[in-house]
Amino acid sequence: MASRSLSGALLLAMIFGGSPAWADEPADQLERARLLREFQEAAMAAVSSEAVKTPSLPAAAIDMERLRATDSLRARQFEDSQWRKLLGDQQMQLYQSSSAAVSQPQWRAQILERDRQAQDLSADILRRDLEYRSGARR
């Protein structure tokens, strides 16, 4: 692409720059017209060759869009999974550091307290369920 624009610029410089002769002479006008036509034909040939490389069928274009969308989705899912993994690792480090700071007896006491609270909650739920079923609401 860059070489084509460079050769086009050189051709235009040759046509319009170069010699101080005026284009009033028919030979000069014919030569410039020929060079300009060759330049335009070369540009059109390059454009048409690029058009051949891209799929022109609608189904091919749809397949290419679907492939790009799938790749984009996979990339986003991978990034999301990496972020989730990083956040999970950070949370695990926070949990591990806080539990490591608690001494063994305190840790056991906390576990026993949580178990007692869970049993109390379970008993309360069962009691309320029995009250509801028997019709003895408060």
PDB file of N, CA and C in Angstrom, residues 38-136:
ATOM      1  N   GLU A  38      -2.159   4.933 -17.128  1.00  0.00           N
ATOM      2  CA  GLU A  38      -1.459   3.771 -16.568  1.00  0.00           C
ATOM      3  C   GLU A  38      -1.505   3.785 -15.034  1.00  0.00           C
ATOM      4  N   PHE A  39      -1.345   4.969 -14.499  1.00  0.00           N
ATOM      5  CA  PHE A  39      -1.392   5.104 -13.043  1.00  0.00           C
ATOM      6  C   PHE A  39      -2.773   4.723 -12.513  1.00  0.00           C
ATOM      7  N   GLN A  40      -3.827   5.189 -13.171  1.00  0.00           N
ATOM      8  CA  GLN A  40      -5.186   4.872 -12.742  1.00  0.00           C
ATOM      9  C   GLN A  40      -5.491   3.387 -12.923  1.00  0.00           C
ATOM     10  N   GLU A  41      -5.024   2.798 -14.024  1.00  0.00           N
ATOM     11  CA  GLU A  41      -5.254   1.369 -14.248  1.00  0.00           C
ATOM     12  C   GLU A  41      -4.520   0.525 -13.200  1.00  0.00           C
ATOM     13  N   ALA A  42      -3.321   0.943 -12.855  1.00  0.00           N
ATOM     14  CA  ALA A  42      -2.570   0.211 -11.823  1.00  0.00           C
ATOM     15  C   ALA A  42      -3.285   0.303 -10.477  1.00  0.00           C
ATOM     16  N   ALA A  43      -3.818   1.468 -10.172  1.00  0.00           N
ATOM     17  CA  ALA A  43      -4.542   1.639  -8.909  1.00  0.00           C
ATOM     18  C   ALA A  43      -5.813   0.795  -8.907  1.00  0.00           C
ATOM     19  N   MET A  44      -6.530   0.769 -10.024  1.00  0.00           N
ATOM     20  CA  MET A  44      -7.754  -0.027 -10.110  1.00  0.00           C
ATOM     21  C   MET A  44      -7.443  -1.527 -10.010  1.00  0.00           C
ATOM     22  N   ALA A  45      -6.342  -1.961 -10.622  1.00  0.00           N
ATOM     23  CA  ALA A  45      -5.950  -3.369 -10.548  1.00  0.00           C
ATOM     24  C   ALA A  45      -5.617  -3.755  -9.110  1.00  0.00           C
ATOM     25  N   ALA A  46      -4.945  -2.869  -8.385  1.00  0.00           N
ATOM     26  CA  ALA A  46      -4.606  -3.153  -6.997  1.00  0.00           C
ATOM     27  C   ALA A  46      -5.863  -3.238  -6.143  1.00  0.00           C
ATOM     28  N   VAL A  47      -6.814  -2.352  -6.373  1.00  0.00           N
ATOM     29  CA  VAL A  47      -8.063  -2.364  -5.615  1.00  0.00           C
ATOM     30  C   VAL A  47      -8.850  -3.637  -5.923  1.00  0.00           C
ATOM     31  N   SER A  48      -8.913  -4.025  -7.193  1.00  0.00           N
ATOM     32  CA  SER A  48      -9.661  -5.229  -7.551  1.00  0.00           C
ATOM     33  C   SER A  48      -8.991  -6.492  -7.008  1.00  0.00           C
ATOM     34  N   SER A  49      -7.664  -6.510  -6.944  1.00  0.00           N
ATOM     35  CA  SER A  49      -6.990  -7.683  -6.379  1.00  0.00           C
ATOM     36  C   SER A  49      -7.235  -7.782  -4.880  1.00  0.00           C
ATOM     37  N   GLU A  50      -7.352  -6.659  -4.189  1.00  0.00           N
ATOM     38  CA  GLU A  50      -7.682  -6.682  -2.766  1.00  0.00           C
ATOM     39  C   GLU A  50      -9.119  -7.134  -2.557  1.00  0.00           C
ATOM     40  N   ALA A  51     -10.010  -6.766  -3.481  1.00  0.00           N
ATOM     41  CA  ALA A  51     -11.404  -7.166  -3.368  1.00  0.00           C
ATOM     42  C   ALA A  51     -11.555  -8.667  -3.546  1.00  0.00           C
ATOM     43  N   VAL A  52     -10.696  -9.285  -4.339  1.00  0.00           N
ATOM     44  CA  VAL A  52     -10.759 -10.728  -4.561  1.00  0.00           C
ATOM     45  C   VAL A  52     -10.373 -11.465  -3.287  1.00  0.00           C
ATOM     46  N   LYS A  53      -9.473 -10.897  -2.485  1.00  0.00           N
ATOM     47  CA  LYS A  53      -9.004 -11.554  -1.265  1.00  0.00           C
ATOM     48  C   LYS A  53     -10.107 -11.648  -0.213  1.00  0.00           C
ATOM     49  N   THR A  54     -11.002 -10.668  -0.152  1.00  0.00           N
ATOM     50  CA  THR A  54     -12.054 -10.687   0.854  1.00  0.00           C
ATOM     51  C   THR A  54     -13.238 -11.464   0.327  1.00  0.00           C
ATOM     52  N   PRO A  55     -13.932 -12.192   1.184  1.00  0.00           N
ATOM     53  CA  PRO A  55     -15.076 -12.971   0.731  1.00  0.00           C
ATOM     54  C   PRO A  55     -16.213 -12.052   0.295  1.00  0.00           C
ATOM     55  N   SER A  56     -16.765 -12.324  -0.867  1.00  0.00           N
ATOM     56  CA  SER A  56     -17.825 -11.480  -1.376  1.00  0.00           C
ATOM     57  C   SER A  56     -19.183 -12.133  -1.215  1.00  0.00           C
ATOM     58  N   LEU A  57     -19.224 -13.390  -0.811  1.00  0.00           N
ATOM     59  CA  LEU A  57     -20.491 -14.071  -0.624  1.00  0.00           C
ATOM     60  C   LEU A  57     -21.084 -13.699   0.725  1.00  0.00           C
ATOM     61  N   PRO A  58     -22.392 -13.466   0.786  1.00  0.00           N
ATOM     62  CA  PRO A  58     -23.009 -13.091   2.062  1.00  0.00           C
ATOM     63  C   PRO A  58     -22.814 -14.153   3.138  1.00  0.00           C
ATOM     64  N   ALA A  59     -22.901 -15.414   2.764  1.00  0.00           N
ATOM     65  CA  ALA A  59     -22.737 -16.476   3.759  1.00  0.00           C
ATOM     66  C   ALA A  59     -21.323 -16.472   4.331  1.00  0.00           C
ATOM     67  N   ALA A  60     -20.335 -16.207   3.480  1.00  0.00           N
ATOM     68  CA  ALA A  60     -18.953 -16.152   3.960  1.00  0.00           C
ATOM     69  C   ALA A  60     -18.764 -14.976   4.902  1.00  0.00           C
ATOM     70  N   ALA A  61     -19.399 -13.848   4.570  1.00  0.00           N
ATOM     71  CA  ALA A  61     -19.291 -12.670   5.440  1.00  0.00           C
ATOM     72  C   ALA A  61     -19.947 -12.942   6.790  1.00  0.00           C
ATOM     73  N   ILE A  62     -21.078 -13.616   6.760  1.00  0.00           N
ATOM     74  CA  ILE A  62     -21.770 -13.944   8.016  1.00  0.00           C
ATOM     75  C   ILE A  62     -20.920 -14.900   8.839  1.00  0.00           C
ATOM     76  N   ASP A  63     -20.319 -15.901   8.186  1.00  0.00           N
ATOM     77  CA  ASP A  63     -19.457 -16.835   8.896  1.00  0.00           C
ATOM     78  C   ASP A  63     -18.258 -16.123   9.511  1.00  0.00           C
ATOM     79  N   MET A  64     -17.688 -15.171   8.780  1.00  0.00           N
ATOM     80  CA  MET A  64     -16.546 -14.420   9.317  1.00  0.00           C
ATOM     81  C   MET A  64     -16.974 -13.594  10.530  1.00  0.00           C
ATOM     82  N   GLU A  65     -18.139 -12.958  10.461  1.00  0.00           N
ATOM     83  CA  GLU A  65     -18.634 -12.179  11.596  1.00  0.00           C
ATOM     84  C   GLU A  65     -18.906 -13.092  12.795  1.00  0.00           C
ATOM     85  N   ARG A  66     -19.473 -14.257  12.533  1.00  0.00           N
ATOM     86  CA  ARG A  66     -19.762 -15.209  13.599  1.00  0.00           C
ATOM     87  C   ARG A  66     -18.465 -15.682  14.249  1.00  0.00           C
ATOM     88  N   LEU A  67     -17.445 -15.924  13.431  1.00  0.00           N
ATOM     89  CA  LEU A  67     -16.148 -16.353  13.949  1.00  0.00           C
ATOM     90  C   LEU A  67     -15.514 -15.259  14.799  1.00  0.00           C
ATOM     91  N   ARG A  68     -15.583 -14.014  14.317  1.00  0.00           N
ATOM     92  CA  ARG A  68     -15.041 -12.892  15.113  1.00  0.00           C
ATOM     93  C   ARG A  68     -15.790 -12.743  16.428  1.00  0.00           C
ATOM     94  N   ALA A  69     -17.127 -12.866  16.374  1.00  0.00           N
ATOM     95  CA  ALA A  69     -17.927 -12.737  17.592  1.00  0.00           C
ATOM     96  C   ALA A  69     -17.588 -13.855  18.578  1.00  0.00           C
ATOM     97  N   THR A  70     -17.410 -15.066  18.078  1.00  0.00           N
ATOM     98  CA  THR A  70     -17.059 -16.188  18.941  1.00  0.00           C
ATOM     99  C   THR A  70     -15.692 -15.973  19.578  1.00  0.00           C
ATOM    100  N   ASP A  71     -14.745 -15.511  18.783  1.00  0.00           N
ATOM    101  CA  ASP A  71     -13.408 -15.244  19.329  1.00  0.00           C
ATOM    102  C   ASP A  71     -13.465 -14.149  20.379  1.00  0.00           C
ATOM    103  N   SER A  72     -14.245 -13.110  20.114  1.00  0.00           N
ATOM    104  CA  SER A  72     -14.377 -12.013  21.066  1.00  0.00           C
ATOM    105  C   SER A  72     -15.013 -12.503  22.365  1.00  0.00           C
ATOM    106  N   LEU A  73     -16.046 -13.335  22.239  1.00  0.00           N
ATOM    107  CA  LEU A  73     -16.710 -13.868  23.420  1.00  0.00           C
ATOM    108  C   LEU A  73     -15.761 -14.740  24.233  1.00  0.00           C
ATOM    109  N   ARG A  74     -14.997 -15.583  23.565  1.00  0.00           N
ATOM    110  CA  ARG A  74     -14.035 -16.440  24.268  1.00  0.00           C
ATOM    111  C   ARG A  74     -12.972 -15.619  24.985  1.00  0.00           C
ATOM    112  N   ALA A  75     -12.531 -14.550  24.333  1.00  0.00           N
ATOM    113  CA  ALA A  75     -11.520 -13.692  24.963  1.00  0.00           C
ATOM    114  C   ALA A  75     -12.091 -13.035  26.212  1.00  0.00           C
ATOM    115  N   ARG A  76     -13.339 -12.535  26.123  1.00  0.00           N
ATOM    116  CA  ARG A  76     -13.960 -11.911  27.296  1.00  0.00           C
ATOM    117  C   ARG A  76     -14.177 -12.932  28.411  1.00  0.00           C
ATOM    118  N   GLN A  77     -14.606 -14.142  28.062  1.00  0.00           N
ATOM    119  CA  GLN A  77     -14.807 -15.168  29.078  1.00  0.00           C
ATOM    120  C   GLN A  77     -13.486 -15.533  29.754  1.00  0.00           C
ATOM    121  N   PHE A  78     -12.412 -15.606  28.977  1.00  0.00           N
ATOM    122  CA  PHE A  78     -11.105 -15.906  29.558  1.00  0.00           C
ATOM    123  C   PHE A  78     -10.678 -14.796  30.514  1.00  0.00           C
ATOM    124  N   GLU A  79     -10.856 -13.528  30.090  1.00  0.00           N
ATOM    125  CA  GLU A  79     -10.498 -12.405  30.959  1.00  0.00           C
ATOM    126  C   GLU A  79     -11.330 -12.434  32.236  1.00  0.00           C
ATOM    127  N   ASP A  80     -12.633 -12.704  32.094  1.00  0.00           N
ATOM    128  CA  ASP A  80     -13.497 -12.778  33.273  1.00  0.00           C
ATOM    129  C   ASP A  80     -13.053 -13.892  34.214  1.00  0.00           C
ATOM    130  N   SER A  81     -12.714 -15.045  33.657  1.00  0.00           N
ATOM    131  CA  SER A  81     -12.287 -16.149  34.518  1.00  0.00           C
ATOM    132  C   SER A  81     -10.984 -15.807  35.223  1.00  0.00           C
ATOM    133  N   GLN A  82     -10.098 -15.095  34.543  1.00  0.00           N
ATOM    134  CA  GLN A  82      -8.845 -14.697  35.189  1.00  0.00           C
ATOM    135  C   GLN A  82      -9.106 -13.738  36.345  1.00  0.00           C
ATOM    136  N   TRP A  83     -10.035 -12.770  36.119  1.00  0.00           N
ATOM    137  CA  TRP A  83     -10.371 -11.833  37.196  1.00  0.00           C
ATOM    138  C   TRP A  83     -11.006 -12.574  38.366  1.00  0.00           C
ATOM    139  N   ARG A  84     -11.926 -13.481  38.073  1.00  0.00           N
ATOM    140  CA  ARG A  84     -12.579 -14.232  39.150  1.00  0.00           C
ATOM    141  C   ARG A  84     -11.564 -15.049  39.938  1.00  0.00           C
ATOM    142  N   LYS A  85     -10.637 -15.660  39.247  1.00  0.00           N
ATOM    143  CA  LYS A  85      -9.609 -16.453  39.921  1.00  0.00           C
ATOM    144  C   LYS A  85      -8.759 -15.553  40.814  1.00  0.00           C
ATOM    145  N   LEU A  86      -8.383 -14.385  40.279  1.00  0.00           N
ATOM    146  CA  LEU A  86      -7.578 -13.451  41.066  1.00  0.00           C
ATOM    147  C   LEU A  86      -8.333 -12.992  42.307  1.00  0.00           C
ATOM    148  N   LEU A  87      -9.603 -12.634  42.141  1.00  0.00           N
ATOM    149  CA  LEU A  87     -10.392 -12.194  43.295  1.00  0.00           C
ATOM    150  C   LEU A  87     -10.559 -13.323  44.313  1.00  0.00           C
ATOM    151  N   GLY A  88     -10.798 -14.536  43.813  1.00  0.00           N
ATOM    152  CA  GLY A  88     -10.919 -15.688  44.716  1.00  0.00           C
ATOM    153  C   GLY A  88      -9.637 -15.928  45.491  1.00  0.00           C
ATOM    154  N   ASP A  89      -8.507 -15.820  44.809  1.00  0.00           N
ATOM    155  CA  ASP A  89      -7.215 -15.999  45.490  1.00  0.00           C
ATOM    156  C   ASP A  89      -7.012 -14.936  46.555  1.00  0.00           C
ATOM    157  N   GLN A  90      -7.397 -13.688  46.221  1.00  0.00           N
ATOM    158  CA  GLN A  90      -7.246 -12.616  47.206  1.00  0.00           C
ATOM    159  C   GLN A  90      -8.147 -12.848  48.413  1.00  0.00           C
ATOM    160  N   GLN A  91      -9.379 -13.290  48.163  1.00  0.00           N
ATOM    161  CA  GLN A  91     -10.283 -13.552  49.281  1.00  0.00           C
ATOM    162  C   GLN A  91      -9.778 -14.701  50.138  1.00  0.00           C
ATOM    163  N   MET A  92      -9.237 -15.725  49.503  1.00  0.00           N
ATOM    164  CA  MET A  92      -8.697 -16.846  50.272  1.00  0.00           C
ATOM    165  C   MET A  92      -7.515 -16.397  51.128  1.00  0.00           C
ATOM    166  N   GLN A  93      -6.691 -15.502  50.604  1.00  0.00           N
ATOM    167  CA  GLN A  93      -5.561 -15.002  51.385  1.00  0.00           C
ATOM    168  C   GLN A  93      -6.051 -14.207  52.585  1.00  0.00           C
ATOM    169  N   LEU A  94      -7.107 -13.395  52.374  1.00  0.00           N
ATOM    170  CA  LEU A  94      -7.660 -12.635  53.496  1.00  0.00           C
ATOM    171  C   LEU A  94      -8.225 -13.576  54.554  1.00  0.00           C
ATOM    172  N   TYR A  95      -8.940 -14.600  54.116  1.00  0.00           N
ATOM    173  CA  TYR A  95      -9.531 -15.543  55.055  1.00  0.00           C
ATOM    174  C   TYR A  95      -8.454 -16.317  55.801  1.00  0.00           C
ATOM    175  N   GLN A  96      -7.445 -16.760  55.066  1.00  0.00           N
ATOM    176  CA  GLN A  96      -6.386 -17.534  55.695  1.00  0.00           C
ATOM    177  C   GLN A  96      -5.603 -16.687  56.687  1.00  0.00           C
ATOM    178  N   SER A  97      -5.340 -15.427  56.338  1.00  0.00           N
ATOM    179  CA  SER A  97      -4.554 -14.598  57.253  1.00  0.00           C
ATOM    180  C   SER A  97      -5.355 -14.265  58.509  1.00  0.00           C
ATOM    181  N   SER A  98      -6.675 -14.070  58.372  1.00  0.00           N
ATOM    182  CA  SER A  98      -7.464 -13.762  59.565  1.00  0.00           C
ATOM    183  C   SER A  98      -7.630 -14.999  60.442  1.00  0.00           C
ATOM    184  N   SER A  99      -7.763 -16.168  59.842  1.00  0.00           N
ATOM    185  CA  SER A  99      -7.910 -17.370  60.657  1.00  0.00           C
ATOM    186  C   SER A  99      -6.578 -17.776  61.280  1.00  0.00           C
ATOM    187  N   ALA A 100      -5.493 -17.454  60.634  1.00  0.00           N
ATOM    188  CA  ALA A 100      -4.191 -17.784  61.202  1.00  0.00           C
ATOM    189  C   ALA A 100      -3.877 -16.897  62.397  1.00  0.00           C
ATOM    190  N   ALA A 101      -4.420 -15.688  62.403  1.00  0.00           N
ATOM    191  CA  ALA A 101      -4.153 -14.769  63.506  1.00  0.00           C
ATOM    192  C   ALA A 101      -4.885 -15.186  64.776  1.00  0.00           C
ATOM    193  N   VAL A 102      -6.001 -15.916  64.619  1.00  0.00           N
ATOM    194  CA  VAL A 102      -6.773 -16.366  65.777  1.00  0.00           C
ATOM    195  C   VAL A 102      -6.089 -17.596  66.368  1.00  0.00           C
ATOM    196  N   SER A 103      -5.945 -17.586  67.674  1.00  0.00           N
ATOM    197  CA  SER A 103      -5.284 -18.728  68.327  1.00  0.00           C
ATOM    198  C   SER A 103      -6.189 -19.959  68.289  1.00  0.00           C
ATOM    199  N   GLN A 104      -5.622 -21.108  68.532  1.00  0.00           N
ATOM    200  CA  GLN A 104      -6.340 -22.384  68.448  1.00  0.00           C
ATOM    201  C   GLN A 104      -7.534 -22.439  69.398  1.00  0.00           C
ATOM    202  N   PRO A 105      -7.404 -22.080  70.669  1.00  0.00           N
ATOM    203  CA  PRO A 105      -8.564 -22.134  71.571  1.00  0.00           C
ATOM    204  C   PRO A 105      -9.677 -21.170  71.139  1.00  0.00           C
ATOM    205  N   GLN A 106      -9.286 -19.993  70.677  1.00  0.00           N
ATOM    206  CA  GLN A 106     -10.299 -19.037  70.209  1.00  0.00           C
ATOM    207  C   GLN A 106     -11.019 -19.587  68.979  1.00  0.00           C
ATOM    208  N   TRP A 107     -10.273 -20.219  68.112  1.00  0.00           N
ATOM    209  CA  TRP A 107     -10.848 -20.775  66.887  1.00  0.00           C
ATOM    210  C   TRP A 107     -11.876 -21.848  67.222  1.00  0.00           C
ATOM    211  N   ARG A 108     -11.517 -22.723  68.173  1.00  0.00           N
ATOM    212  CA  ARG A 108     -12.449 -23.772  68.593  1.00  0.00           C
ATOM    213  C   ARG A 108     -13.675 -23.182  69.269  1.00  0.00           C
ATOM    214  N   ALA A 109     -13.488 -22.162  70.046  1.00  0.00           N
ATOM    215  CA  ALA A 109     -14.625 -21.511  70.712  1.00  0.00           C
ATOM    216  C   ALA A 109     -15.560 -20.885  69.673  1.00  0.00           C
ATOM    217  N   GLN A 110     -14.991 -20.284  68.633  1.00  0.00           N
ATOM    218  CA  GLN A 110     -15.823 -19.689  67.583  1.00  0.00           C
ATOM    219  C   GLN A 110     -16.620 -20.759  66.848  1.00  0.00           C
ATOM    220  N   ILE A 111     -15.989 -21.888  66.590  1.00  0.00           N
ATOM    221  CA  ILE A 111     -16.678 -22.973  65.906  1.00  0.00           C
ATOM    222  C   ILE A 111     -17.821 -23.499  66.770  1.00  0.00           C
ATOM    223  N   LEU A 112     -17.563 -23.690  68.046  1.00  0.00           N
ATOM    224  CA  LEU A 112     -18.608 -24.180  68.954  1.00  0.00           C
ATOM    225  C   LEU A 112     -19.758 -23.179  69.048  1.00  0.00           C
ATOM    226  N   GLU A 113     -19.427 -21.897  69.084  1.00  0.00           N
ATOM    227  CA  GLU A 113     -20.460 -20.865  69.147  1.00  0.00           C
ATOM    228  C   GLU A 113     -21.312 -20.866  67.878  1.00  0.00           C
ATOM    229  N   ARG A 114     -20.686 -20.994  66.706  1.00  0.00           N
ATOM    230  CA  ARG A 114     -21.432 -21.049  65.443  1.00  0.00           C
ATOM    231  C   ARG A 114     -22.323 -22.278  65.392  1.00  0.00           C
ATOM    232  N   ASP A 115     -21.816 -23.409  65.866  1.00  0.00           N
ATOM    233  CA  ASP A 115     -22.631 -24.631  65.894  1.00  0.00           C
ATOM    234  C   ASP A 115     -23.836 -24.466  66.820  1.00  0.00           C
ATOM    235  N   ARG A 116     -23.624 -23.856  67.973  1.00  0.00           N
ATOM    236  CA  ARG A 116     -24.723 -23.632  68.930  1.00  0.00           C
ATOM    237  C   ARG A 116     -25.770 -22.705  68.324  1.00  0.00           C
ATOM    238  N   GLN A 117     -25.307 -21.637  67.641  1.00  0.00           N
ATOM    239  CA  GLN A 117     -26.245 -20.706  67.001  1.00  0.00           C
ATOM    240  C   GLN A 117     -27.030 -21.398  65.890  1.00  0.00           C
ATOM    241  N   ALA A 118     -26.376 -22.269  65.149  1.00  0.00           N
ATOM    242  CA  ALA A 118     -27.056 -22.998  64.076  1.00  0.00           C
ATOM    243  C   ALA A 118     -28.101 -23.947  64.657  1.00  0.00           C
ATOM    244  N   GLN A 119     -27.783 -24.612  65.768  1.00  0.00           N
ATOM    245  CA  GLN A 119     -28.748 -25.515  66.397  1.00  0.00           C
ATOM    246  C   GLN A 119     -29.931 -24.729  66.953  1.00  0.00           C
ATOM    247  N   ASP A 120     -29.664 -23.572  67.570  1.00  0.00           N
ATOM    248  CA  ASP A 120     -30.746 -22.737  68.093  1.00  0.00           C
ATOM    249  C   ASP A 120     -31.665 -22.265  66.973  1.00  0.00           C
ATOM    250  N   LEU A 121     -31.062 -21.866  65.853  1.00  0.00           N
ATOM    251  CA  LEU A 121     -31.864 -21.412  64.719  1.00  0.00           C
ATOM    252  C   LEU A 121     -32.712 -22.551  64.167  1.00  0.00           C
ATOM    253  N   SER A 122     -32.125 -23.718  64.053  1.00  0.00           N
ATOM    254  CA  SER A 122     -32.852 -24.873  63.552  1.00  0.00           C
ATOM    255  C   SER A 122     -34.017 -25.221  64.482  1.00  0.00           C
ATOM    256  N   ALA A 123     -33.784 -25.213  65.783  1.00  0.00           N
ATOM    257  CA  ALA A 123     -34.842 -25.508  66.753  1.00  0.00           C
ATOM    258  C   ALA A 123     -35.941 -24.458  66.672  1.00  0.00           C
ATOM    259  N   ASP A 124     -35.578 -23.198  66.511  1.00  0.00           N
ATOM    260  CA  ASP A 124     -36.561 -22.119  66.395  1.00  0.00           C
ATOM    261  C   ASP A 124     -37.416 -22.297  65.137  1.00  0.00           C
ATOM    262  N   ILE A 125     -36.789 -22.672  64.039  1.00  0.00           N
ATOM    263  CA  ILE A 125     -37.528 -22.891  62.792  1.00  0.00           C
ATOM    264  C   ILE A 125     -38.505 -24.051  62.952  1.00  0.00           C
ATOM    265  N   LEU A 126     -38.050 -25.133  63.556  1.00  0.00           N
ATOM    266  CA  LEU A 126     -38.928 -26.283  63.769  1.00  0.00           C
ATOM    267  C   LEU A 126     -40.094 -25.930  64.692  1.00  0.00           C
ATOM    268  N   ARG A 127     -39.831 -25.171  65.759  1.00  0.00           N
ATOM    269  CA  ARG A 127     -40.880 -24.755  66.682  1.00  0.00           C
ATOM    270  C   ARG A 127     -41.922 -23.904  65.980  1.00  0.00           C
ATOM    271  N   ARG A 128     -41.465 -22.934  65.175  1.00  0.00           N
ATOM    272  CA  ARG A 128     -42.408 -22.069  64.455  1.00  0.00           C
ATOM    273  C   ARG A 128     -43.209 -22.850  63.418  1.00  0.00           C
ATOM    274  N   ASP A 129     -42.578 -23.829  62.799  1.00  0.00           N
ATOM    275  CA  ASP A 129     -43.276 -24.652  61.820  1.00  0.00           C
ATOM    276  C   ASP A 129     -44.390 -25.444  62.498  1.00  0.00           C
ATOM    277  N   LEU A 130     -44.073 -26.023  63.665  1.00  0.00           N
ATOM    278  CA  LEU A 130     -45.097 -26.776  64.402  1.00  0.00           C
ATOM    279  C   LEU A 130     -46.245 -25.865  64.838  1.00  0.00           C
ATOM    280  N   GLU A 131     -45.916 -24.664  65.293  1.00  0.00           N
ATOM    281  CA  GLU A 131     -46.953 -23.711  65.696  1.00  0.00           C
ATOM    282  C   GLU A 131     -47.835 -23.333  64.509  1.00  0.00           C
ATOM    283  N   TYR A 132     -47.224 -23.122  63.376  1.00  0.00           N
ATOM    284  CA  TYR A 132     -47.977 -22.739  62.193  1.00  0.00           C
ATOM    285  C   TYR A 132     -48.907 -23.873  61.766  1.00  0.00           C
ATOM    286  N   ARG A 133     -48.394 -25.102  61.769  1.00  0.00           N
ATOM    287  CA  ARG A 133     -49.190 -26.235  61.347  1.00  0.00           C
ATOM    288  C   ARG A 133     -50.338 -26.541  62.332  1.00  0.00           C
ATOM    289  N   SER A 134     -50.101 -26.321  63.595  1.00  0.00           N
ATOM    290  CA  SER A 134     -51.153 -26.611  64.579  1.00  0.00           C
ATOM    291  C   SER A 134     -52.166 -25.466  64.679  1.00  0.00           C
ATOM    292  N   GLY A 135     -51.848 -24.324  64.078  1.00  0.00           N
ATOM    293  CA  GLY A 135     -52.772 -23.191  64.087  1.00  0.00           C
ATOM    294  C   GLY A 135     -52.661 -22.328  65.312  1.00  0.00           C
ATOM    295  N   ALA A 136     -51.675 -22.546  66.115  1.00  0.00           N
ATOM    296  CA  ALA A 136     -51.489 -21.773  67.326  1.00  0.00           C
ATOM    297  C   ALA A 136     -50.494 -20.652  67.048  1.00  0.00           C
TER     298      ALA A 136
END
